[in-house]
XYZ file of C-alpha atoms in Angstrom:
498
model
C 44.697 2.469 10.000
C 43.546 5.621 8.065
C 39.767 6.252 8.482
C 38.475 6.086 4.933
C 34.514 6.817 5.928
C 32.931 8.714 3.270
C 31.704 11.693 4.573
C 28.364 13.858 3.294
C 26.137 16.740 4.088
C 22.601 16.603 2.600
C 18.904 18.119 2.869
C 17.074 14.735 3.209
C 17.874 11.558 3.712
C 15.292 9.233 2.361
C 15.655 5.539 3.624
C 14.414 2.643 1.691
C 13.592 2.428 -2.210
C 10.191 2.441 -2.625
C 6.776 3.797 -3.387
C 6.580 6.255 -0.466
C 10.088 7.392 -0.514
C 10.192 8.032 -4.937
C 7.034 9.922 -4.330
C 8.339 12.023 -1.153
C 11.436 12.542 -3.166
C 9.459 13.633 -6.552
C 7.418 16.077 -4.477
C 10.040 17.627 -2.685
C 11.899 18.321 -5.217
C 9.188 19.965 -7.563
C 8.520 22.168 -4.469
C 11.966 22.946 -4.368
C 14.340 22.131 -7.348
C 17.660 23.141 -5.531
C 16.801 20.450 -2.635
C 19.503 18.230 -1.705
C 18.426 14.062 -1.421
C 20.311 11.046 -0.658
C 18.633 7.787 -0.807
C 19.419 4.861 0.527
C 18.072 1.028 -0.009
C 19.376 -2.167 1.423
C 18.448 -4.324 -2.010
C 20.162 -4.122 -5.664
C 17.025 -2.203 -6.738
C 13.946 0.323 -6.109
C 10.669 -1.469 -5.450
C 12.017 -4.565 -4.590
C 9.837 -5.153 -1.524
C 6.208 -4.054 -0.603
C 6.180 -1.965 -3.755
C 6.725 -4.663 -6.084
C 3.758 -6.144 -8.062
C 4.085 -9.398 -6.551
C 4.297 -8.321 -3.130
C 1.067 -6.069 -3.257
C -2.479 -6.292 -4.224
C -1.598 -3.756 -7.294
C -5.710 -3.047 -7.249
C -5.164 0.332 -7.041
C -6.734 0.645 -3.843
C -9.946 2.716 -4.105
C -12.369 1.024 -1.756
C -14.498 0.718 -4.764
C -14.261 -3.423 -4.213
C -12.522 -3.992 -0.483
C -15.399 -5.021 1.639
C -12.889 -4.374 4.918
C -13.035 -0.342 4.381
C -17.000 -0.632 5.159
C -17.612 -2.361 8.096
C -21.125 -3.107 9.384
C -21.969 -2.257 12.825
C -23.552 -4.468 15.492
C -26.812 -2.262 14.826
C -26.279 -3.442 11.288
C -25.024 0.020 9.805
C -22.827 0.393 7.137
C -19.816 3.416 8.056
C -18.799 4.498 4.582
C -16.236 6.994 6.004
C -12.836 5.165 5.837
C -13.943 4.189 2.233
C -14.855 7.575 1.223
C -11.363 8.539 2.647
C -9.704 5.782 0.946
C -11.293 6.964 -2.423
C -10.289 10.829 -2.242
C -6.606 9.852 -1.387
C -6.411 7.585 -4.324
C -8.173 10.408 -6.574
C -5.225 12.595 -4.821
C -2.586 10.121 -6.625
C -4.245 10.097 -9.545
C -3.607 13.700 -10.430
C -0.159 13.540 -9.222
C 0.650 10.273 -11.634
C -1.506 12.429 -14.423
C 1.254 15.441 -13.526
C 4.447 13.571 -14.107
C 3.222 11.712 -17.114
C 2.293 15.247 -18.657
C 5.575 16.851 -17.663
C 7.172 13.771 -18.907
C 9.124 13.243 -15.672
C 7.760 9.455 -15.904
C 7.050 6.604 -18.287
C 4.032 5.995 -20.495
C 0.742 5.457 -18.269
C 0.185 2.111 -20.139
C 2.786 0.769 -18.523
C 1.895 1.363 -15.002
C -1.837 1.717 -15.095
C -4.678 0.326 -16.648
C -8.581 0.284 -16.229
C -10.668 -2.851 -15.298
C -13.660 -3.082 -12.957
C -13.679 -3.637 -9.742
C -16.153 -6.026 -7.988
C -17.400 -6.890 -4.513
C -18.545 -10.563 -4.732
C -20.677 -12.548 -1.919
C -23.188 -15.071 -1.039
C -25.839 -16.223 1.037
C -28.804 -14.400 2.459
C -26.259 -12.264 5.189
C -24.079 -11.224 2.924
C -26.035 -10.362 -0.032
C -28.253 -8.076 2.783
C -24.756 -6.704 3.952
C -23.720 -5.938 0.005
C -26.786 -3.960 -0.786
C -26.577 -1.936 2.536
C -23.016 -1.240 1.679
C -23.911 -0.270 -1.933
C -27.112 1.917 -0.748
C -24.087 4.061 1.585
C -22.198 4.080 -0.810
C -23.404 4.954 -4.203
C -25.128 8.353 -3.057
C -21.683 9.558 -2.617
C -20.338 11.603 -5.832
C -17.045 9.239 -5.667
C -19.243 6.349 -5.837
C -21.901 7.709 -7.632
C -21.168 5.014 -10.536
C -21.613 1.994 -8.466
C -23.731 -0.588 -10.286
C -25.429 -3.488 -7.369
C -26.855 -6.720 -9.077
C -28.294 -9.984 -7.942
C -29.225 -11.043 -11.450
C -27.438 -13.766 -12.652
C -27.071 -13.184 -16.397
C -25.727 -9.786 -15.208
C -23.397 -11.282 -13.045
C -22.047 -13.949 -15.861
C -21.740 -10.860 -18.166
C -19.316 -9.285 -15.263
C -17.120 -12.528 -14.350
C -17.880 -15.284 -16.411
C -15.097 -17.314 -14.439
C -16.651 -16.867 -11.034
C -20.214 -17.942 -12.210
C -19.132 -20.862 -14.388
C -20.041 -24.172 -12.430
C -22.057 -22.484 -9.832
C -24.958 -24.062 -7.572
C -28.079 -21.223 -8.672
C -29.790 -22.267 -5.561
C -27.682 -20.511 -3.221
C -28.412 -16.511 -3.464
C -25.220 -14.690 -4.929
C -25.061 -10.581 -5.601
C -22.188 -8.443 -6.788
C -21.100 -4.506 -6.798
C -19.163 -3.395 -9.818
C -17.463 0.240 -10.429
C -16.543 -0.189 -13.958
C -13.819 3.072 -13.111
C -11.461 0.617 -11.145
C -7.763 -0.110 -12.280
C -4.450 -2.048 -12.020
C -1.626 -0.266 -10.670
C 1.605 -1.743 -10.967
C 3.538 -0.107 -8.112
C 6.778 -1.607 -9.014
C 7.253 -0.257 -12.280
C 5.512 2.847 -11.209
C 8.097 3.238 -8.480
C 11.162 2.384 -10.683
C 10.263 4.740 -13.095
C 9.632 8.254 -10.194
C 13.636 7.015 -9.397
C 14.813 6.936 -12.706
C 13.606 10.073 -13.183
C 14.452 10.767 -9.387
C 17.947 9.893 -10.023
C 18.583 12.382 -12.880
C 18.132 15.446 -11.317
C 20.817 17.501 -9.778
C 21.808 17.315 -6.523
C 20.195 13.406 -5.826
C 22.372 10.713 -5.095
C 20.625 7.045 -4.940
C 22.718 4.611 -3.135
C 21.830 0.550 -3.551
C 23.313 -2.409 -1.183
C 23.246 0.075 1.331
C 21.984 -0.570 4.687
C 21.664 1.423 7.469
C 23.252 0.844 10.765
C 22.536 3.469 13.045
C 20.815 6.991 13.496
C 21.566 9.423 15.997
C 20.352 12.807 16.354
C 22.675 15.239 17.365
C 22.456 18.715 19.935
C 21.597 21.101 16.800
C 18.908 18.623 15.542
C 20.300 17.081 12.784
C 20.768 13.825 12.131
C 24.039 11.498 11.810
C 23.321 8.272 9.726
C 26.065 5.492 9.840
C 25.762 3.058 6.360
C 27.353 0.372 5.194
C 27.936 -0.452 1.714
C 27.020 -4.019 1.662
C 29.175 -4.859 -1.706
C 32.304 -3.259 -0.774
C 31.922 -2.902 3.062
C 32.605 0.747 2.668
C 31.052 3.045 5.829
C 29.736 6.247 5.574
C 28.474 8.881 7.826
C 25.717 11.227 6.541
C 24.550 14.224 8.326
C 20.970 15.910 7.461
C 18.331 18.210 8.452
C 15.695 15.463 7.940
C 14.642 11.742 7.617
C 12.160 10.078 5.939
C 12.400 6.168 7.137
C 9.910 3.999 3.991
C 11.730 1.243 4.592
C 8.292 -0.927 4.693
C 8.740 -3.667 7.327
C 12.007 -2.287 7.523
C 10.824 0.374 9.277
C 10.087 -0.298 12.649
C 13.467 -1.380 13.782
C 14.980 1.870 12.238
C 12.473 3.932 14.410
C 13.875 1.560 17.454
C 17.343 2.684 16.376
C 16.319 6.701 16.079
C 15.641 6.372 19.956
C 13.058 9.248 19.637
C 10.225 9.606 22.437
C 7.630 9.563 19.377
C 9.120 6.184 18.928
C 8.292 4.580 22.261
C 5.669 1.641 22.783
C 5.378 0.555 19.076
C 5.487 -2.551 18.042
C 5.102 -4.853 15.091
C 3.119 -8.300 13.792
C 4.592 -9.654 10.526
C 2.437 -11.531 8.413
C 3.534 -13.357 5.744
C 1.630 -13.923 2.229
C 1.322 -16.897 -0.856
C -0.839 -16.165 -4.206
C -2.475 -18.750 -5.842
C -0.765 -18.060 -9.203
C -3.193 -19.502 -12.731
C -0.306 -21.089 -15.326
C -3.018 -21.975 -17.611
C -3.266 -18.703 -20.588
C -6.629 -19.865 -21.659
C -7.965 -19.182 -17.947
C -6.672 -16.101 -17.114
C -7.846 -15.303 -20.316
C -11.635 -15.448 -19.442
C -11.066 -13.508 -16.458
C -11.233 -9.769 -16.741
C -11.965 -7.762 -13.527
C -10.669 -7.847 -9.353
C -13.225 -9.430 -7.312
C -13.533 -9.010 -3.928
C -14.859 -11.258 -1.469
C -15.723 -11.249 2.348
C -12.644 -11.971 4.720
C -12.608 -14.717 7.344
C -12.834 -14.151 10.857
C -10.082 -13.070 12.400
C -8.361 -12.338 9.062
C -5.685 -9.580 8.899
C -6.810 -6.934 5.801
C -4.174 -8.114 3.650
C -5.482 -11.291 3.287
C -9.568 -10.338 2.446
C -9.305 -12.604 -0.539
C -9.730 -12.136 -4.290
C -9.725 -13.212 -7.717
C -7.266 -10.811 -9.150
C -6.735 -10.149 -13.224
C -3.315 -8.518 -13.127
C -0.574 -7.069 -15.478
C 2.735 -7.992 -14.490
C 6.093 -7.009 -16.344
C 4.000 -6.994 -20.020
C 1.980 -10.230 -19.236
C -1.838 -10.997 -18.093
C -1.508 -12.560 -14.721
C -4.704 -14.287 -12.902
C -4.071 -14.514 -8.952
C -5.998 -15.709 -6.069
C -5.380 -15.538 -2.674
C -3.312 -14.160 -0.652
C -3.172 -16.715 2.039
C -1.549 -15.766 5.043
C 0.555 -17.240 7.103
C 3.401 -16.374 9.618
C 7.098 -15.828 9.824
C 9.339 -13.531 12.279
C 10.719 -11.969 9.406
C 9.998 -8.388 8.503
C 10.225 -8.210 5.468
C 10.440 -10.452 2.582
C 13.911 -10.158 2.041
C 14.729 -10.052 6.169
C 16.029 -12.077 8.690
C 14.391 -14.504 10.849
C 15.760 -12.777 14.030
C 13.446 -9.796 13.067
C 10.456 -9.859 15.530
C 13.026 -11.249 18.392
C 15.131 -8.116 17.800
C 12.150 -5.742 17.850
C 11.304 -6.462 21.395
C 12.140 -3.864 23.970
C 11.207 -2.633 27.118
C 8.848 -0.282 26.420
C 6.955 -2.095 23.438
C 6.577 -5.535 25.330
C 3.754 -4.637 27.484
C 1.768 -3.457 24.303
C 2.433 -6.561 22.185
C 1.891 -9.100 24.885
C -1.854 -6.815 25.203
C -2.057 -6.859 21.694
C -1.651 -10.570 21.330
C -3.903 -10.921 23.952
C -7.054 -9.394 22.562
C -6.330 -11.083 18.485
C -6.342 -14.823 19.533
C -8.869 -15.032 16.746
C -6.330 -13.649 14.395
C -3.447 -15.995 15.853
C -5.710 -18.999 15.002
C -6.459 -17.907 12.014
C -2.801 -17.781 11.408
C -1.875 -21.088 12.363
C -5.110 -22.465 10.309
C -3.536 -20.792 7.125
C -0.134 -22.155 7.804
C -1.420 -25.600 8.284
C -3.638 -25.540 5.030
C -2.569 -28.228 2.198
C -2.667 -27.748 -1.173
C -6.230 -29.204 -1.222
C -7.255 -26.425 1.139
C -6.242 -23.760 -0.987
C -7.753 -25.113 -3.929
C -10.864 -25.758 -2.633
C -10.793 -21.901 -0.726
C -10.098 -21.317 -4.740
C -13.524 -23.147 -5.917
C -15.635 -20.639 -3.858
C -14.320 -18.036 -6.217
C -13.812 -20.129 -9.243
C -15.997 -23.448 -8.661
C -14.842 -24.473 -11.735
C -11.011 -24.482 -11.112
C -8.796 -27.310 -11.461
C -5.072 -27.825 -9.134
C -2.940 -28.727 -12.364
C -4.034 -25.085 -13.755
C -2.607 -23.015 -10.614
C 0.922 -22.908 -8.905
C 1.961 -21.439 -5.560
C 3.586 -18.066 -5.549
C 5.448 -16.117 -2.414
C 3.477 -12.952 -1.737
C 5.022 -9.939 0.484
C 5.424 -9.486 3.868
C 3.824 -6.962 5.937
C 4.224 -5.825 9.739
C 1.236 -4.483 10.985
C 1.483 -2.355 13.611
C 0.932 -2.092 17.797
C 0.558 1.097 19.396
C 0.261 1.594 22.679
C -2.824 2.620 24.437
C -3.653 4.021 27.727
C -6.822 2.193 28.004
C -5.917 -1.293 26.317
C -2.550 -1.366 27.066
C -1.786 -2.131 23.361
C -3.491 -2.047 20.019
C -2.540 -3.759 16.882
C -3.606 -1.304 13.632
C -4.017 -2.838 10.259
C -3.272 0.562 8.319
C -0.492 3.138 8.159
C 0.669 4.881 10.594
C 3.187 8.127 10.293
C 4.934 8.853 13.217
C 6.803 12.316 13.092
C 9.192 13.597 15.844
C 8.005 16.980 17.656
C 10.685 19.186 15.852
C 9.854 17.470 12.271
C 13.447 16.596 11.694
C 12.240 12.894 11.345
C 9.182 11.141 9.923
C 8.615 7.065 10.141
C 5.768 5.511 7.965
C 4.650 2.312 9.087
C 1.941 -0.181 8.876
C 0.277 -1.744 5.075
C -2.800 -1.721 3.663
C -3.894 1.137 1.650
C -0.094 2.093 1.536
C 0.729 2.573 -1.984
C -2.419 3.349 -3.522
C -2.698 6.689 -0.910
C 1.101 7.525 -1.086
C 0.529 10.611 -2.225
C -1.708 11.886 -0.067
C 0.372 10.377 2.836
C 3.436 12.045 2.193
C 1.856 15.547 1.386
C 1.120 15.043 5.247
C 4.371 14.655 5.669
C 5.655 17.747 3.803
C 3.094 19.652 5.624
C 4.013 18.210 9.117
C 7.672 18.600 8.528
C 8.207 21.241 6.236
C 4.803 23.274 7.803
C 6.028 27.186 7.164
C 7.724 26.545 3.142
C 4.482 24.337 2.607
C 2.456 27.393 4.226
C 4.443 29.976 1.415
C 2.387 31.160 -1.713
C 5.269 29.365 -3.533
C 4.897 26.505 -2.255
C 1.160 26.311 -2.540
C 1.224 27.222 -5.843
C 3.416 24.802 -7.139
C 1.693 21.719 -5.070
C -1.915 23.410 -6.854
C -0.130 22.421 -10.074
C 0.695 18.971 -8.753
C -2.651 18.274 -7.301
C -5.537 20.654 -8.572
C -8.138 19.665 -5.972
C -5.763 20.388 -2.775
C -7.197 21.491 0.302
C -10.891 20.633 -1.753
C -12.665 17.440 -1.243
C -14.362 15.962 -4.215
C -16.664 13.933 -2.726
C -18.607 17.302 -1.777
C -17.829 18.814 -4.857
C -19.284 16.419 -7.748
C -18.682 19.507 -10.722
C -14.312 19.543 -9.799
C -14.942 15.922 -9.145
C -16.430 15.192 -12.814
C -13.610 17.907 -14.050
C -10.439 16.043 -12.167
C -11.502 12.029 -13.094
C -12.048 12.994 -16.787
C -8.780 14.852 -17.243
C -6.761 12.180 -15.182
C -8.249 9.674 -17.153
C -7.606 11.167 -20.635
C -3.295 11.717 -19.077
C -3.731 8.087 -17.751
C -5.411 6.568 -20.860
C -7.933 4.760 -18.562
C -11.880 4.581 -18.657
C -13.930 7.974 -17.158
């Protein structure tokens, strides 16, 4: 039989159809218009997976509200660093969003972004004592500067009616609020970088694709066998560079780019369900994302909250997530995913890794065993006034959270992102979750400057990523006057609150 594999030379191959690889993509190809991209996602459309707005928490992640990017030490010190961090990178995307919307290379802001507070939420004595230590490091910060801490209960009704309604005023109850919070809708934010993405010359975006194997060759490139999954059609793609975004996706595409970078990593899905509110005169009293304390043992992803959301044109009110667990990685995967994953040189670090979270295993199985009692009353600690006919079960994402190995532990599991670029900078593997989307920007500018180092280094080149991002290589939290300057003009392109 006649070999009828199509055949292609490209720049950059970006793998999977979602935030990270439509912003990689966008950037690249501002930097340099004549660049040559093929993408290439396993679903029937871009954002169908971590990116979409079901699958994330779509808070726009900030650390203005997430209690888990300021943890308290055993001393009883609050480390504001991580949500400092957090806070610049998101400030980072801001201006890039802000960029396409003015050079019309995206949709209307209004339809991916909008402003509503976010709030921290706790009670009892510990807790309320934690809050205003975390407020007192945080609000002397210039990013933070704005952050309003209350334990007054008429100002607390006034900032989430739905929370306070019903509530026992015996027990002690304080709040944060940073009125400059938002609502990102990755999905559509995503969809609309490819549609734009897929217009330009010299980008080809391939769907019901999936990738079988990657190989890198003696000159460094890379040869990418794919299989049309509608047709059965195969392909072989050869490139100078790889960018794997696959989400939980990713890991066992690193496994099959055998690359020493590669070696000892693992991955521990965890699965997610939203409470979802079906009654509109509910979610219609509820106008802010509250933030609560996570259990012990609780991955990130599932701190929980009360979550006022816009989701293709309608008000949405979630709660949750709860977690649970299933060996698929992704949402969209196979069962056989975590089985598969398990190699020689990653087993040692997961068995470690498993070792040292047995508080996170049982609070696994405790979520998976829950009823639909338990979630409502988990509910009625947020909303003590909420009822089981008014709210439904909905399937959240998955995520795969990551295990590294580590000389002294043996193995680690990591609940953020990880990038893991090969030595030569041909290839570039993003995995991990939480902040993800929100700090996409800033993640994958690392990446250009990692594997593009000496164009990125050019006068060009810096130039054109200055027009992108005005406050590169500056950080605003040290620099309140550009900090002032950047918020107000991304929030006049964005249409959102200063």
């Amino acid at each position: 039989m006649p070999d009828t594999t199509i055949r292609s030379n490209t720049e950059v191959v970006l793998i999977g159809a979602g935030i990270m690889s439509a912003t990689l993509g966008l950037i690249l190809k501002e930097l340099q218009p004549d660049i040559k991209i093929e993408i290439f996602e396993r679903l029937d459309r871009a954002a169908a997976e971590s990116s979409d707005a079901w699958n994330n928490a779509g808070t726009g992640h900030s650390a203005f509200c997430e209690l888990n990017y300021t943890p308290e030490s055993e001393d009883g010190t609050i480390d504001p660093k991580k949500a400092i961090s957090i806070a610049e990178s998101f400030e980072v995307s801001r201006q890039f969003w802000s960029y396409l919307v003015e050079q019309k290379k995206i949709s209307s802001p209004e339809e991916f972004i909008k402003s509503i507070p976010h709030l921290s939420f706790v009670w009892g004595d510990k807790n309320v004592e934690y809050l205003k230590k975390r407020f007192e490091a945080l609000q002397k910060n210039q990013l933070f500067k704005d952050m309003v801490f209350s334990t007054d209960l008429a100002q607390l009704k006034e900032w989430m009616p739905l929370v306070m309604e019903g509530r026992d005023e015996s027990i002690k109850v304080a709040a944060t609020s940073m009125a400059i919070g938002t609502d990102v809708n990755f999905g559509e934010l995503t969809r609309s970088m490819f549609n734009h993405l897929s217009e330009l010359e010299g980008v080809s975006l391939h769907f019901n694709h999936e990738v079988q194997t990657l190989k890198q060759r003696k000159d460094k490139t890379w040869r990418i066998k794919i299989t049309d999954l509608a047709t059965g059609q195969k392909r072989k793609v050869y490139t100078k560079f790889v960018f794997i975004g696959a989400g939980g996706g990713s890991l066992p595409l690193l496994e099959k780019a055998d690359v020493p970078e590669g070696k000892g990593f693992g991955g521990f899905p965890v699965s997610g369900q939203w409470l979802k509110c079906i009654n509109p005169d509910v979610i219609a009293q509820h106008q802010s994302k509250v933030y609560g304390k996570a259990s012990v043992g609780a991955p990130p992803m599932s701190v929980p909250h009360i979550d006022s959301r816009m989701i293709n044109g309608e008000k949405q009110l979630l709660f949750g997530p709860f977690a649970g667990f299933s060996t698929r990685f992704l949402k969209n995967g196979s069962y056989s995913d975590l089985p598969l994953s398990i190699k020689i040189d990653n087993i040692f670090p997961m068995l470690s890794a498993g070792i040292k979270n047995i508080p996170l295993t049982k609070y696994l199985i405790q979520q998976v065993r829950q009823s639909p009692k338990d979630r409502i009353d988990a509910l009625r600690e947020y909303v003590p006034s909420a009822t089981s006919k008014d709210w439904v079960i909905e399937r959240a994402g998955q995520r795969v959270q990551v295990i590294k190995k580590d000389k002294k532990e043996g193995g680690i599991l990591e609940f953020g992102t990880e990038v893991i670029t090969t030595a030569d900078g041909s290839l570039s593997v993003l995995l991990g979750a939480s902040p993800g989307a929100s700090t996409a920007v800033s993640i994958m500018i690392d990446v250009v400057g990692r594997c593009f180092k000496e164009e990125l280094a050019s006068p060009e080149w810096q130039e054109k990523i200055k027009k992108m991002i005005p406050s590169h290589g500056q950080d605003l939290n040290d620099n309140p006057a550009l900090s002032d300057e950047i918020r107000k003009n991304t929030a006049t392109v964005l249409k959102l609150n200063n």
